[in-house]
PDB file of C-alpha atoms and ligand atoms in Angstrom:
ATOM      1  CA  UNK A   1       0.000   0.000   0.000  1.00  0.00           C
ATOM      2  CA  UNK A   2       1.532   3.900  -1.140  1.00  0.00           C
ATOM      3  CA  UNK A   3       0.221   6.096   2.083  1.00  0.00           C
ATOM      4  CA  UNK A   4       0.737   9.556   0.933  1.00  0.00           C
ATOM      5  CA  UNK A   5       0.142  12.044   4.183  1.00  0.00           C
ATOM      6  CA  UNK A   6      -0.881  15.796   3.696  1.00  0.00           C
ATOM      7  CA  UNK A   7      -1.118  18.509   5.089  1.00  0.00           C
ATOM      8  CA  UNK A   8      -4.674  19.388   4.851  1.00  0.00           C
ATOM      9  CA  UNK A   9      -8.193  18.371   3.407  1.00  0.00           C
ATOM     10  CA  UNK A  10      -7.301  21.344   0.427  1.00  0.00           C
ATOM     11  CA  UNK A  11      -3.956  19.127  -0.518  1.00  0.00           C
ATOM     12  CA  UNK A  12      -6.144  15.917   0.253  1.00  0.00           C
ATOM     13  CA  UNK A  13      -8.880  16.978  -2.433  1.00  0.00           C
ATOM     14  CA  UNK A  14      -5.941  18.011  -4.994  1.00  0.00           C
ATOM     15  CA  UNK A  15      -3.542  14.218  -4.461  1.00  0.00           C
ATOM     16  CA  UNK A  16      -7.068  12.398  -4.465  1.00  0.00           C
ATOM     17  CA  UNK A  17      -7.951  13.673  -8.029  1.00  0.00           C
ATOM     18  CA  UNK A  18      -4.810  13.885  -9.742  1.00  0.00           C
ATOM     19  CA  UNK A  19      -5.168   9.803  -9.034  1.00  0.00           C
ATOM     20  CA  UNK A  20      -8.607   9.897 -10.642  1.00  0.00           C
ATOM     21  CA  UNK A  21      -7.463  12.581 -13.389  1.00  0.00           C
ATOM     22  CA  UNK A  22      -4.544  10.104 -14.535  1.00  0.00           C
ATOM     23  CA  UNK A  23      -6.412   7.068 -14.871  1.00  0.00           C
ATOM     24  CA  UNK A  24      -9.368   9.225 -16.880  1.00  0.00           C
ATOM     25  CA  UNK A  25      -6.381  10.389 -19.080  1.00  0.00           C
ATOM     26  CA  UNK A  26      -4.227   7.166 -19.648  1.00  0.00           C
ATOM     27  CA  UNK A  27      -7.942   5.283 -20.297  1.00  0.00           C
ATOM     28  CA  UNK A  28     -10.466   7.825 -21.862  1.00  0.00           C
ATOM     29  CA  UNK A  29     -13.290   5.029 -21.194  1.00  0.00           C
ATOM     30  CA  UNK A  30     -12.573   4.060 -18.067  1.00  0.00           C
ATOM     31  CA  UNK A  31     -14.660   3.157 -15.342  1.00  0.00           C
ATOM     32  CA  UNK A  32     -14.813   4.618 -12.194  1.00  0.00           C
ATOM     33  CA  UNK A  33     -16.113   3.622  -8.598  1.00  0.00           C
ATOM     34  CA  UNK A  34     -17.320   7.164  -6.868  1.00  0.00           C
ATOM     35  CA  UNK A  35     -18.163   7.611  -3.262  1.00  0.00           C
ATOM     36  CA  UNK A  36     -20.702  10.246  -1.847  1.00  0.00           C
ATOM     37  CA  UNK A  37     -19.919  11.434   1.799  1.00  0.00           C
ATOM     38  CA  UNK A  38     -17.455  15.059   3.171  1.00  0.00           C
ATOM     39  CA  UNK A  39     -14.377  13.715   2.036  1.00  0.00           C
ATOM     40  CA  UNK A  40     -14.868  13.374  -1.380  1.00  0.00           C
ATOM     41  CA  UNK A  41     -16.599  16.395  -2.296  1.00  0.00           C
ATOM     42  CA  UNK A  42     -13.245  18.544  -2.365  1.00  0.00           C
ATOM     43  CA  UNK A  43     -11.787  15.911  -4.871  1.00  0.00           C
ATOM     44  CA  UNK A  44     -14.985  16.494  -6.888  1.00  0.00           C
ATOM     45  CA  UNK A  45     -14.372  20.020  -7.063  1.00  0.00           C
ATOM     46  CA  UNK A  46     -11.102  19.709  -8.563  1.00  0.00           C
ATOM     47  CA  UNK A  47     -11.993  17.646 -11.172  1.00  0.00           C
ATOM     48  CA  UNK A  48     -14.478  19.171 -12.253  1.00  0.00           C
ATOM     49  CA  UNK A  49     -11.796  22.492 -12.228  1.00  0.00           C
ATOM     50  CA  UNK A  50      -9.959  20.330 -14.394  1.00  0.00           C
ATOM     51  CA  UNK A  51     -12.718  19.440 -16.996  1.00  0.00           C
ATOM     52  CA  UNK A  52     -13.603  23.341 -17.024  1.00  0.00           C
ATOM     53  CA  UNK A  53      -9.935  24.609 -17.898  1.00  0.00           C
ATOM     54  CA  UNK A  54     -10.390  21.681 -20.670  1.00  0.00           C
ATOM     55  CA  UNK A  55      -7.857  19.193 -19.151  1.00  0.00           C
ATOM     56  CA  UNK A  56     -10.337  16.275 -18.685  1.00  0.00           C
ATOM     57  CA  UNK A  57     -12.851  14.727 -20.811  1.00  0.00           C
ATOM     58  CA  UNK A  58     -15.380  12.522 -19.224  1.00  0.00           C
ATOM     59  CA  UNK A  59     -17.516  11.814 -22.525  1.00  0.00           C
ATOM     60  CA  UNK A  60     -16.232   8.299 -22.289  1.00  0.00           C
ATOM     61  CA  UNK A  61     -16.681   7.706 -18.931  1.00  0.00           C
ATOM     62  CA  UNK A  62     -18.534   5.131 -16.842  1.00  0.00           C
ATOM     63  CA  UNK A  63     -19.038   5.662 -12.966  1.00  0.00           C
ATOM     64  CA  UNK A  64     -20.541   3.178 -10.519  1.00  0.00           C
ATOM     65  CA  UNK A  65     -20.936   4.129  -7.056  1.00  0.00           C
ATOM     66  CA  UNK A  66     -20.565   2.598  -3.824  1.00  0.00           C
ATOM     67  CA  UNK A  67     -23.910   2.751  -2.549  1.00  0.00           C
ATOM     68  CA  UNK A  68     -27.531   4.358  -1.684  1.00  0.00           C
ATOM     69  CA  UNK A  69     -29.707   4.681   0.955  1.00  0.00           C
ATOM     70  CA  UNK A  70     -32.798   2.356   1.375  1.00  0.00           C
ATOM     71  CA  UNK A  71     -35.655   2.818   0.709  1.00  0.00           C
ATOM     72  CA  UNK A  72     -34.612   5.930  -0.890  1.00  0.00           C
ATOM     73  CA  UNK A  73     -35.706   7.679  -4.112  1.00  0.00           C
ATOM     74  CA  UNK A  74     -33.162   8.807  -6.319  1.00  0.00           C
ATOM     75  CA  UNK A  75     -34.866  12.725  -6.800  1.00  0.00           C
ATOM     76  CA  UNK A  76     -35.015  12.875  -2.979  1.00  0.00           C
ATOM     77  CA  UNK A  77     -32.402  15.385  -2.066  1.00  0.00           C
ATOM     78  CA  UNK A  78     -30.528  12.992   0.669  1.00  0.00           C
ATOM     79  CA  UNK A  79     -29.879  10.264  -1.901  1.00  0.00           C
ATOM     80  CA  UNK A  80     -27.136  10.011  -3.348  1.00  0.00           C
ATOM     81  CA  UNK A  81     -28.269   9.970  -6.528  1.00  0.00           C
ATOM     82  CA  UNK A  82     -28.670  13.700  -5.650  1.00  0.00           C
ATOM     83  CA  UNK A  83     -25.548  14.524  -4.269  1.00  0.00           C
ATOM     84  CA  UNK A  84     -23.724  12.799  -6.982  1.00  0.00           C
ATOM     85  CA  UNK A  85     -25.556  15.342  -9.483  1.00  0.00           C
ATOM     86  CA  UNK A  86     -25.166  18.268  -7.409  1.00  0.00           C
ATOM     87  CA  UNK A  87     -21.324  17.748  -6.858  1.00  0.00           C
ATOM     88  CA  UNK A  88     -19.693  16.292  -9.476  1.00  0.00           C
ATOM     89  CA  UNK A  89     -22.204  14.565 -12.734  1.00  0.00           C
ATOM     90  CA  UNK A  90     -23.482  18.393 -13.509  1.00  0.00           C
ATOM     91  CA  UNK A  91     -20.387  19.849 -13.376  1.00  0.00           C
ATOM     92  CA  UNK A  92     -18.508  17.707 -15.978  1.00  0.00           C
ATOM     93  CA  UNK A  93     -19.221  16.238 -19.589  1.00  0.00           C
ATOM     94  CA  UNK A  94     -19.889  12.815 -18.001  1.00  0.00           C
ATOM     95  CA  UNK A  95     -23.129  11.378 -20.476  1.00  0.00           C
ATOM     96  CA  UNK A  96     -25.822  10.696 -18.255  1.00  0.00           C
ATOM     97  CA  UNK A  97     -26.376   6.920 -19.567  1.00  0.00           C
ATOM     98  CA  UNK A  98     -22.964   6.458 -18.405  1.00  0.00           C
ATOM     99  CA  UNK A  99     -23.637   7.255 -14.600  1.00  0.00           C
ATOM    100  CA  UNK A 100     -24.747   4.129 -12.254  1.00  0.00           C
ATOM    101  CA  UNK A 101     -25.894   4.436  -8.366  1.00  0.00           C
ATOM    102  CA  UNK A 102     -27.463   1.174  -6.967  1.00  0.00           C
ATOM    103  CA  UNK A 103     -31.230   1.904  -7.274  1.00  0.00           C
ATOM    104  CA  UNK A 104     -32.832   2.621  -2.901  1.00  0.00           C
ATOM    105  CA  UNK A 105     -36.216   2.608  -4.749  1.00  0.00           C
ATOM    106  CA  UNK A 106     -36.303  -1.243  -6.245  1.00  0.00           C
ATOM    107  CA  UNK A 107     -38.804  -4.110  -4.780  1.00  0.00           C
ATOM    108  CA  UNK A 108     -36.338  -6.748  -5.223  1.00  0.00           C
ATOM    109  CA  UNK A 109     -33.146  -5.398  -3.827  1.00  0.00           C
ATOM    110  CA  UNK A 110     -31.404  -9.129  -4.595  1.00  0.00           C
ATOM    111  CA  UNK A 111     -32.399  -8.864  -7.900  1.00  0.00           C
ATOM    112  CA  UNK A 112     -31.058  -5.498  -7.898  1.00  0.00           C
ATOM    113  CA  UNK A 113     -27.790  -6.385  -6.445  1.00  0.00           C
ATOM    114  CA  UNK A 114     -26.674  -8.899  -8.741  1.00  0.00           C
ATOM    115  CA  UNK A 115     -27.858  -7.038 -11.482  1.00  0.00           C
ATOM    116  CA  UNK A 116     -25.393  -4.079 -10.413  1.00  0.00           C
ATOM    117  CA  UNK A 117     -22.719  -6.592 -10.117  1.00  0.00           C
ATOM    118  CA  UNK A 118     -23.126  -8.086 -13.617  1.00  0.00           C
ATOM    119  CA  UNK A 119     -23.202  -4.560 -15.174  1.00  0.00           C
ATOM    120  CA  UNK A 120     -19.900  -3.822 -13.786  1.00  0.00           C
ATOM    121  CA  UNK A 121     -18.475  -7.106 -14.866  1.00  0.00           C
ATOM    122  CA  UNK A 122     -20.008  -6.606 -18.297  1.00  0.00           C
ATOM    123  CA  UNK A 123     -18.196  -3.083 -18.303  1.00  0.00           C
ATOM    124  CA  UNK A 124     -14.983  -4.830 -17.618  1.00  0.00           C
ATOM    125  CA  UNK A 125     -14.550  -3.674 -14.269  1.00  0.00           C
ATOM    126  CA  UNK A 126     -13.428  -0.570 -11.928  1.00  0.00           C
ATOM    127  CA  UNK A 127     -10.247   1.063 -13.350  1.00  0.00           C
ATOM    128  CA  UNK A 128     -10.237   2.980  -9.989  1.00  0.00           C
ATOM    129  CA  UNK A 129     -12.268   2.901  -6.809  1.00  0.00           C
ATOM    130  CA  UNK A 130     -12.417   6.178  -4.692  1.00  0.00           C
ATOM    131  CA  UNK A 131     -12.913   5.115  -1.074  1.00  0.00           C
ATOM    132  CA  UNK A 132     -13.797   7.152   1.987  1.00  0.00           C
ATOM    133  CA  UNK A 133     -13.553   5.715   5.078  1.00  0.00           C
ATOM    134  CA  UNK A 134     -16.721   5.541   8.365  1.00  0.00           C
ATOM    135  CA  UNK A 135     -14.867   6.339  11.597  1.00  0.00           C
ATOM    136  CA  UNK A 136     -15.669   2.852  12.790  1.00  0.00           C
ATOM    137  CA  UNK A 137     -13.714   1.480   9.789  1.00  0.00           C
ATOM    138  CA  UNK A 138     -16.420   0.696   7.206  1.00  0.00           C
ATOM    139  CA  UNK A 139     -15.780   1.165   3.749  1.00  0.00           C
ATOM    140  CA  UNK A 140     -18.947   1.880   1.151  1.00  0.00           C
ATOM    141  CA  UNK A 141     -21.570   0.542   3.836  1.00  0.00           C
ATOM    142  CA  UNK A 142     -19.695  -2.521   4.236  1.00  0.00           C
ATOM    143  CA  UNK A 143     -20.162  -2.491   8.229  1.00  0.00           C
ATOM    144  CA  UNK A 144     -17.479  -3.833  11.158  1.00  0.00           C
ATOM    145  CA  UNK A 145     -18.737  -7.428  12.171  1.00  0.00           C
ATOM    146  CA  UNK A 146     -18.135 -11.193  12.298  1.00  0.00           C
ATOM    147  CA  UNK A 147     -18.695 -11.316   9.020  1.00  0.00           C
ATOM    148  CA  UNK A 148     -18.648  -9.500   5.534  1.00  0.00           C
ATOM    149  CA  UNK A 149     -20.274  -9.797   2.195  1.00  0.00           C
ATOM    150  CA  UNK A 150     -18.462 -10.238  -0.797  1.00  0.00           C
ATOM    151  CA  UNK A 151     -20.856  -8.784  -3.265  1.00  0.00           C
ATOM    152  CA  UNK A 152     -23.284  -6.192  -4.052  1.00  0.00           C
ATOM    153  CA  UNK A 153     -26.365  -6.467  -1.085  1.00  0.00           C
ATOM    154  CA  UNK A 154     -28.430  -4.809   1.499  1.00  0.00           C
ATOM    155  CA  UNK A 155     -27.199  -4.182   5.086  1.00  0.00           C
ATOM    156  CA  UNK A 156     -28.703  -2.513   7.764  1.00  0.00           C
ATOM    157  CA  UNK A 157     -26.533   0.242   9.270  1.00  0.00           C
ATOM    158  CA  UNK A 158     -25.151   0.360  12.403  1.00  0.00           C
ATOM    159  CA  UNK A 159     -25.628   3.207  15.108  1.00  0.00           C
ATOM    160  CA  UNK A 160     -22.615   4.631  14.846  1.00  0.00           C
ATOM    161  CA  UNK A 161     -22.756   5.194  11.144  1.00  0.00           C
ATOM    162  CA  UNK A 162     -26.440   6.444  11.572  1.00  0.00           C
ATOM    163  CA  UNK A 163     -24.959   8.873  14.293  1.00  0.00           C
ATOM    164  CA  UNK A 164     -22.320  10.135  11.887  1.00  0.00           C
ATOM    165  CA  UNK A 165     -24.527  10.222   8.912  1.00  0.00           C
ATOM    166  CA  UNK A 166     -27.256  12.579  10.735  1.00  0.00           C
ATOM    167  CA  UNK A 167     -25.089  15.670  10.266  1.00  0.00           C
ATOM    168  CA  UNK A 168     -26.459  15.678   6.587  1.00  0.00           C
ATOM    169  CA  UNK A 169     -30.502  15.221   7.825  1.00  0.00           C
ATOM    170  CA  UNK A 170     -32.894  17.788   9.866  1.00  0.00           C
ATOM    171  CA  UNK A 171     -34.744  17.436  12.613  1.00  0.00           C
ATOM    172  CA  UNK A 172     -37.978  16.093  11.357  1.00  0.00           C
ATOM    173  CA  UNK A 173     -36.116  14.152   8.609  1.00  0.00           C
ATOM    174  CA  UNK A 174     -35.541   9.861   9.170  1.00  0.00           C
ATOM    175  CA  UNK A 175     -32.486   9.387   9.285  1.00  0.00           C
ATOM    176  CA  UNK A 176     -31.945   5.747   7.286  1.00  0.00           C
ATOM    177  CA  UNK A 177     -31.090   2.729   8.601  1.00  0.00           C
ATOM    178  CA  UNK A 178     -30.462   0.259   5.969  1.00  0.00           C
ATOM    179  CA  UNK A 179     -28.741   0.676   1.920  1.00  0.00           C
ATOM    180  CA  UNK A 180     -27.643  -0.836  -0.453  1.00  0.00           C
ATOM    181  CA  UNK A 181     -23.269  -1.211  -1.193  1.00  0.00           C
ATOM    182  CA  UNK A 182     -21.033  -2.788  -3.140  1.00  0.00           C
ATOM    183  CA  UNK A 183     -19.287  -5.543  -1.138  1.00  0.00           C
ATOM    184  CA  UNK A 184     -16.051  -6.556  -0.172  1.00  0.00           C
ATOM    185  CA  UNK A 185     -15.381  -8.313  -3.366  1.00  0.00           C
ATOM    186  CA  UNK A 186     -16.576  -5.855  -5.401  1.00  0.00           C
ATOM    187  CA  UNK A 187     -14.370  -3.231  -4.194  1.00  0.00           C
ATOM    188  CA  UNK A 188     -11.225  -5.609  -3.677  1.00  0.00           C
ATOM    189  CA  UNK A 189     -11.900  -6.482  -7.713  1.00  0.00           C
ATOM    190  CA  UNK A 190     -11.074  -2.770  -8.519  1.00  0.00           C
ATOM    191  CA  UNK A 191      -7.777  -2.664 -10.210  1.00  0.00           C
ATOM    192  CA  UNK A 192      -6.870  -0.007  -8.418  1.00  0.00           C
ATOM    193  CA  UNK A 193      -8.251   1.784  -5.053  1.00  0.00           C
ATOM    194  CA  UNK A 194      -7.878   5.030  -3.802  1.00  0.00           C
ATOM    195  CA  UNK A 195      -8.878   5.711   0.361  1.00  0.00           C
ATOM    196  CA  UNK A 196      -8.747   9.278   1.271  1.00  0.00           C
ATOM    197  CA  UNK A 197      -9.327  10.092   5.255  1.00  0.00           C
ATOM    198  CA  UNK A 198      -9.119  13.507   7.033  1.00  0.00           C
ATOM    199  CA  UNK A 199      -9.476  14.858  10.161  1.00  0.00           C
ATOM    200  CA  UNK A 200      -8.866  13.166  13.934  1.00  0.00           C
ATOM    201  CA  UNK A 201     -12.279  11.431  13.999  1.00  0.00           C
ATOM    202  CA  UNK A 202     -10.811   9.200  11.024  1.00  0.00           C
ATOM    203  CA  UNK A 203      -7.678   8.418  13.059  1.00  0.00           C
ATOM    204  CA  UNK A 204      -8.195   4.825  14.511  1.00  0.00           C
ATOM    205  CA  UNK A 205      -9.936   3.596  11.227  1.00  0.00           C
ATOM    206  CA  UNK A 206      -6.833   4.844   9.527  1.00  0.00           C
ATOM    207  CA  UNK A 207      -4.436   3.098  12.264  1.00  0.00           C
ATOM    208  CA  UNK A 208      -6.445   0.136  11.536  1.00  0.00           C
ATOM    209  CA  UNK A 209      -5.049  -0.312   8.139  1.00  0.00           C
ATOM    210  CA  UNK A 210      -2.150   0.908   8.778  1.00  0.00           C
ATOM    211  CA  UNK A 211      -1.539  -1.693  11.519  1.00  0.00           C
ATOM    212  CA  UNK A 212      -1.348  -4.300   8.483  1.00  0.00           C
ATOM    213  CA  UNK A 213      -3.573  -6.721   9.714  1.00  0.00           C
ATOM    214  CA  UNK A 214      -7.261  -8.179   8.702  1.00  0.00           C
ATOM    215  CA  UNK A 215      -9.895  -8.099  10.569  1.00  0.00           C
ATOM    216  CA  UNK A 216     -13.711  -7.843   9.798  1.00  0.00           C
ATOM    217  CA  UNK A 217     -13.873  -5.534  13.013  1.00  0.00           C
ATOM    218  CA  UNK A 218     -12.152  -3.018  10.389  1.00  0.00           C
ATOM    219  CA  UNK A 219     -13.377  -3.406   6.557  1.00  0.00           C
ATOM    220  CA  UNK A 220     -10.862  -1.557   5.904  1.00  0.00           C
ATOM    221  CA  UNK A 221      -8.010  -3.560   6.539  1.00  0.00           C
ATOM    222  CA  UNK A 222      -9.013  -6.039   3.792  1.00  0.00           C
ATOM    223  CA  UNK A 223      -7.213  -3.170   1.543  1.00  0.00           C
ATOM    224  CA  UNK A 224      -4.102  -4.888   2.541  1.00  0.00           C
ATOM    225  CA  UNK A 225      -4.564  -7.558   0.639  1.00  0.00           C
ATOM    226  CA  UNK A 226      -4.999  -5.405  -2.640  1.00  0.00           C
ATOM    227  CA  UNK A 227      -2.072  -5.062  -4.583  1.00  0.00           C
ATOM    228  CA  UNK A 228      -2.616  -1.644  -5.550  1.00  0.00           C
ATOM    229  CA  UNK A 229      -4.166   0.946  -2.884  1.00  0.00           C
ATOM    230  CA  UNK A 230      -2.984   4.568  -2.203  1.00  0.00           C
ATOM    231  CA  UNK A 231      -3.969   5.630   0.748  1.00  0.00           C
ATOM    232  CA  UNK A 232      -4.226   9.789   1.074  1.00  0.00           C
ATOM    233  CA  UNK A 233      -4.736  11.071   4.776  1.00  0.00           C
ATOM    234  CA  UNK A 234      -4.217  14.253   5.988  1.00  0.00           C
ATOM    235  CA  UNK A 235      -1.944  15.191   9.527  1.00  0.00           C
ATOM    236  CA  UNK A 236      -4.761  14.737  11.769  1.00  0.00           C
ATOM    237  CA  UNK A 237      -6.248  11.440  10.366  1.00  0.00           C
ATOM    238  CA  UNK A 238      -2.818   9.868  10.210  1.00  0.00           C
ATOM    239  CA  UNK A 239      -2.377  10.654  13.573  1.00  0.00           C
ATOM    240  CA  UNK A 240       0.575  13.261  13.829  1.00  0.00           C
ATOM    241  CA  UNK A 241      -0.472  16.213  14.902  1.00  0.00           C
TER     242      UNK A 241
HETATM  243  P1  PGA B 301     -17.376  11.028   5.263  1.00  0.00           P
HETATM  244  O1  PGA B 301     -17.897   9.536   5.195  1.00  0.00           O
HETATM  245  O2  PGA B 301     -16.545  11.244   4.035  1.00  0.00           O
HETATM  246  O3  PGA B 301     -18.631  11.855   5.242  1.00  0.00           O
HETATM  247  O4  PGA B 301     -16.593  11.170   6.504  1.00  0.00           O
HETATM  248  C1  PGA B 301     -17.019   8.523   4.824  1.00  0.00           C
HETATM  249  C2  PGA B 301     -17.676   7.186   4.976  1.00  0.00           C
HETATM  250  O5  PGA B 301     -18.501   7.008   5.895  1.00  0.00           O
HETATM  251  O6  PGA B 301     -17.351   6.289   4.192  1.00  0.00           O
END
């Protein structure tokens, strides 16, 4: 694993999309793994800089991302569907066919799942993941346990992620408890992963990884046994302050 430690969440955003940017330039029709949550959303922005000053071209794109809320429709402004338009699909020449969230609003979320997995297969695969990380560890909404799940599924969501995710809801809004993610599999098959953390709240999931051992306690440790992560973490979340 390459750890690259920065600064700042400003220096974060800019090493976490040049890793994006040079797959998207090397492979014009690549496919890319997106993540919703804070940490991202300063990557987002650069890129889409990037694609305004004319140095990226996303026509060719395809994007899969992690997960969604269930039940969740995608026009409702907490999905994220909707945060994935509002922060990055808007902003660059990505063709909207080419976008993919897993669907919150299906009947048959199995059906669902391993229809998500085959499209990905059938697209060849993730060129790059983008990963953020839960404070507890979890990676897309792949939750600490005894066990994990390899593929594409539903999981209820623990209290501690609901805790961290209610930040984003208002009072007299539900804050979910269940989604839809890609599983363990599905993000280890990426051929290549990018985890960006920031700030001290990220600090034990981050030593967790960086301890170089597996545990499902921490989803995140699995990453060790991908041959090509870079880890981006910024002075606090690395833990040197
Ligand atoms: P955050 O969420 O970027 O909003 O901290 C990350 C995650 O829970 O995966």
């Amino acid at each position: 694993m390459k750890v690259i430690v920065v600064k700042d969440y400003e220096e974060l955003s800019k090493v976490t999309a040049e890793q994006i940017a040079e797959v998207v330039r090397n492979r014009p029709d690549c496919v890319l793994g997106l993540a919703t949550g804070s940490t991202p959303v300063g990557a987002y922005e650069v890129l889409a800089e990037m694609y305004k000053k004319g140095e990226l071209d996303f026509s060719r794109v395809k994007s899969y991302n992690l997960d969604e809320y269930y039940p969740m429709k995608a026009d409702n402004r907490q999905s994220y569907h909707y945060f994935m338009n509002e922060n990055l699909f808007s902003k660059i020449n990505i063709d909207p066919e080419n976008v993919h969230v897993p669907d919150g609003d299906c009947k048959d979320t199995d059906a669902m799942c391993a229809d998500y997995e085959a499209q990905i297969r059938s697209a060849g695969g993730i060129d790059i993941q983008l990963l953020g990380i839960g404070r507890n560890g979890h990676i897309g909404f792949n939750e600490p346990g005894d066990f994990l799940y390899p593929d594409t599924h539903k999981t209820d969501l623990t209290d501690d992620t609901m805790d961290a995710n209610a930040r984003f809801f208002s009072e007299d809004e539900i804050i979910p408890n269940a989604a839809v993610t890609m599983g363990m599999g599905t993000i280890l098959r990426a051929r290549k992963i990018v985890i960006a953390a920031s700030g001290a709240s990220k600090r034990e999931a981050v030593a967790g990884i960086l301890s170089g051992k597996i545990t499902t306690q921490c989803p995140a440790s699995l990453l060790n046994m991908h041959p090509d992560v870079v880890l981006v973490c910024d002075e606090e979340a690395y833990g040197r302050d």
